[in-house]
XYZ file of C-alpha atoms in Angstrom:
254
model
C -51.832 27.941 -52.888
C -49.579 27.071 -49.958
C -47.963 23.657 -49.967
C -48.552 21.270 -47.077
C -45.624 20.474 -44.805
C -44.419 16.869 -44.967
C -44.456 14.740 -41.773
C -40.627 14.541 -41.513
C -40.370 18.344 -41.616
C -43.051 18.641 -38.945
C -41.141 16.231 -36.706
C -37.888 18.149 -37.209
C -39.655 21.444 -36.535
C -40.853 20.102 -33.191
C -37.381 18.843 -32.231
C -35.862 22.211 -33.120
C -38.134 23.901 -30.565
C -35.763 22.714 -27.826
C -32.721 24.841 -27.016
C -29.934 24.916 -24.450
C -31.735 27.696 -22.555
C -35.089 25.901 -22.689
C -34.416 22.138 -22.754
C -37.888 21.345 -21.359
C -41.160 22.497 -22.913
C -44.862 21.923 -22.334
C -47.315 20.967 -25.065
C -48.597 24.555 -25.305
C -45.072 25.973 -25.542
C -44.172 23.550 -28.331
C -47.394 24.369 -30.166
C -46.626 28.100 -30.090
C -43.054 27.616 -31.279
C -43.909 25.090 -33.985
C -46.987 27.048 -35.133
C -49.011 23.901 -35.710
C -52.480 22.814 -34.584
C -52.547 21.335 -31.103
C -53.846 17.974 -32.334
C -51.015 17.739 -34.869
C -48.374 18.617 -32.292
C -49.764 16.091 -29.818
C -49.758 13.330 -32.447
C -46.118 13.973 -33.336
C -45.088 14.297 -29.690
C -46.537 10.869 -28.988
C -44.706 9.314 -31.937
C -41.403 10.992 -31.024
C -41.757 9.950 -27.377
C -42.671 6.357 -28.253
C -39.469 6.143 -30.303
C -37.214 7.791 -27.675
C -36.580 10.974 -29.651
C -38.318 12.840 -26.834
C -38.868 12.140 -23.144
C -42.006 13.130 -21.247
C -41.855 14.051 -17.565
C -45.401 13.594 -16.184
C -44.827 15.433 -12.912
C -43.678 18.519 -14.822
C -45.904 17.954 -17.852
C -42.873 18.787 -19.978
C -40.998 17.219 -22.861
C -37.235 17.114 -23.395
C -34.872 15.629 -25.979
C -34.382 11.861 -25.793
C -31.253 9.751 -26.410
C -32.112 8.776 -29.993
C -31.742 12.387 -31.107
C -27.993 11.732 -30.832
C -28.255 9.821 -34.087
C -29.531 12.899 -35.901
C -26.528 15.073 -35.139
C -28.432 18.238 -34.245
C -26.353 21.145 -32.971
C -28.669 21.421 -29.991
C -27.232 18.150 -28.733
C -24.015 19.966 -27.956
C -25.956 21.801 -25.263
C -27.877 18.999 -23.610
C -28.337 19.972 -19.977
C -27.131 16.717 -18.432
C -24.133 16.607 -20.747
C -23.051 20.109 -19.752
C -23.460 19.358 -16.060
C -21.556 16.071 -16.344
C -18.556 17.422 -18.237
C -16.635 18.997 -15.298
C -17.115 15.799 -13.289
C -15.675 13.757 -16.143
C -12.773 16.177 -16.454
C -12.029 15.848 -12.738
C -12.111 12.054 -12.945
C -9.922 12.089 -16.036
C -7.312 14.247 -14.280
C -7.385 12.005 -11.205
C -6.420 8.861 -13.112
C -5.111 10.256 -16.408
C -7.657 8.091 -18.230
C -10.395 8.752 -20.758
C -13.836 8.984 -19.159
C -17.347 8.773 -20.610
C -20.931 9.719 -19.798
C -23.615 7.436 -21.246
C -27.389 7.117 -21.326
C -29.489 4.009 -21.881
C -31.576 3.746 -25.039
C -33.613 0.535 -24.853
C -31.055 -2.315 -24.866
C -28.044 -0.134 -25.651
C -25.950 2.531 -23.960
C -25.227 5.706 -25.955
C -22.132 7.855 -25.419
C -23.304 11.396 -24.624
C -19.971 12.908 -23.579
C -16.348 11.803 -23.486
C -13.129 13.265 -22.126
C -10.288 11.752 -24.094
C -6.749 11.397 -22.784
C -4.138 10.762 -25.504
C -2.594 7.336 -25.072
C -0.549 4.817 -26.979
C -3.745 2.834 -27.425
C -7.017 4.650 -27.922
C -10.413 3.022 -28.077
C -12.576 3.834 -31.087
C -15.337 5.619 -29.195
C -17.119 8.828 -30.152
C -20.226 10.692 -29.033
C -23.218 8.789 -30.374
C -21.429 5.422 -30.324
C -23.465 2.550 -28.919
C -22.616 -0.477 -26.796
C -24.764 -3.309 -25.496
C -26.445 -2.951 -22.130
C -26.121 -6.536 -20.869
C -22.378 -7.244 -21.066
C -20.763 -3.850 -20.462
C -19.859 -2.109 -17.222
C -21.944 0.976 -18.032
C -24.981 -1.073 -18.994
C -24.835 -3.344 -15.968
C -24.387 -0.426 -13.579
C -27.677 0.984 -14.893
C -29.592 -2.306 -15.014
C -28.634 -3.129 -11.424
C -30.683 -0.208 -10.097
C -33.633 -0.522 -12.439
C -37.193 -1.127 -11.273
C -38.168 -4.787 -11.469
C -40.882 -4.410 -14.114
C -38.677 -2.306 -16.369
C -35.785 -4.746 -15.971
C -38.029 -7.676 -16.888
C -39.049 -5.877 -20.073
C -35.416 -5.340 -21.051
C -34.486 -8.945 -20.278
C -37.398 -10.005 -22.467
C -36.109 -7.867 -25.337
C -32.582 -9.245 -24.911
C -33.896 -12.820 -24.899
C -35.227 -12.349 -28.437
C -31.615 -12.537 -29.641
C -30.537 -16.187 -29.463
C -26.871 -15.313 -28.932
C -27.605 -12.907 -26.097
C -30.208 -15.264 -24.624
C -27.562 -17.954 -24.106
C -25.187 -15.546 -22.377
C -27.745 -14.114 -19.932
C -29.246 -17.504 -19.019
C -32.820 -18.769 -18.988
C -35.161 -15.879 -18.169
C -32.027 -13.781 -17.655
C -31.008 -15.778 -14.563
C -27.245 -15.341 -15.055
C -27.576 -11.635 -15.715
C -29.870 -11.080 -12.728
C -27.413 -12.815 -10.383
C -24.620 -10.619 -11.676
C -26.743 -7.477 -11.264
C -27.426 -8.385 -7.641
C -23.683 -8.310 -6.975
C -23.295 -5.046 -8.885
C -25.991 -3.356 -6.819
C -24.469 -4.634 -3.577
C -21.032 -3.202 -4.378
C -22.284 -0.035 -6.109
C -20.276 -0.357 -9.327
C -19.777 -2.697 -12.278
C -16.559 -4.050 -13.769
C -16.206 -5.597 -17.205
C -13.021 -7.600 -17.585
C -12.642 -8.083 -21.349
C -16.049 -9.782 -21.585
C -17.365 -7.723 -24.485
C -14.096 -6.624 -26.136
C -10.714 -8.262 -25.699
C -8.144 -5.823 -24.361
C -10.775 -3.614 -22.718
C -11.245 -3.505 -18.955
C -13.856 -1.049 -17.683
C -15.486 0.180 -14.501
C -18.740 2.141 -14.326
C -21.171 3.595 -11.804
C -24.816 4.620 -12.226
C -25.899 8.259 -12.284
C -29.457 9.179 -11.342
C -31.412 12.293 -12.288
C -34.661 14.080 -11.504
C -35.894 13.081 -14.963
C -35.330 9.399 -14.093
C -32.988 8.878 -17.055
C -30.562 5.949 -16.949
C -27.065 7.469 -16.992
C -23.652 6.017 -16.210
C -20.056 7.177 -15.867
C -17.500 4.802 -17.339
C -13.719 4.612 -17.334
C -11.743 2.219 -19.552
C -8.198 0.978 -18.900
C -5.756 -1.386 -20.637
C -5.696 -4.730 -18.735
C -1.908 -4.857 -18.764
C -1.730 -1.522 -16.912
C -4.515 -1.760 -14.337
C -5.537 -4.960 -12.536
C -9.115 -5.708 -11.513
C -8.160 -5.452 -7.844
C -6.837 -1.938 -8.397
C -10.120 -0.986 -10.048
C -11.927 -2.189 -6.924
C -9.669 -0.631 -4.299
C -8.446 2.577 -5.936
C -10.863 3.499 -8.731
C -14.235 2.323 -7.397
C -14.427 4.536 -4.259
C -13.714 7.683 -6.265
C -16.129 6.774 -9.070
C -18.969 5.933 -6.679
C -18.543 9.208 -4.800
C -18.411 11.165 -8.048
C -21.530 9.337 -9.236
C -23.386 10.423 -6.099
C -22.259 14.029 -6.514
C -23.287 14.145 -10.170
C -26.647 12.560 -9.332
C -27.286 15.358 -6.841
C -26.264 17.934 -9.446
C -28.829 16.416 -11.820
C -31.558 16.864 -9.220
C -31.783 13.331 -7.852
C -32.868 12.910 -4.239
C -32.842 9.628 -2.322
């Protein structure tokens, strides 16, 4: 008598259907690869999508890996399409300023590091792929929130407000945060001047994609080496242009 497959194994089997060569799959394609009944596959796809392990693209009727898969450490993550496309842009930016650069994606109220180009320095920041930072008080997070649709932004502000500490910092109904995001959108980039971590000054720009994922490019500098004004006048123009180029490479059209 054959033994039944446990739910966790079924979920992992579905996730393992995705590869670097085929990062997007339809329901039928997943069913064939997983060799499970269609109703079973659909049930697991819904659960994985609801929990951000998968993303569904309605216009393509395809699924792809979501940001939370980063926590699982699958080898397939090393070949995520957006990550591969972003890497040469990060390398170019890193060479331009001789600074470490990062590529992040939003997962609910956090930003997840998807890729990082590290430049050896006297002081290095303890950041690795899969690390998470808050979305409301970081340059990367604010650069993404500033361009978010109103309804989606309201949902995130509502989630943030559930934390009493965060609620005080973003203001009633997120009023302080929303004012800040208006300025970020107007200038096209976000700067965090030691607000979340002392000794960390960062600048970030949003990156858009055809899949409508919330990406950002971030660059961190020591405050004693780079002033805020230099970030605005020297770093920001190059980051914003690179963000536009990477967005185009990821299939985004205005």
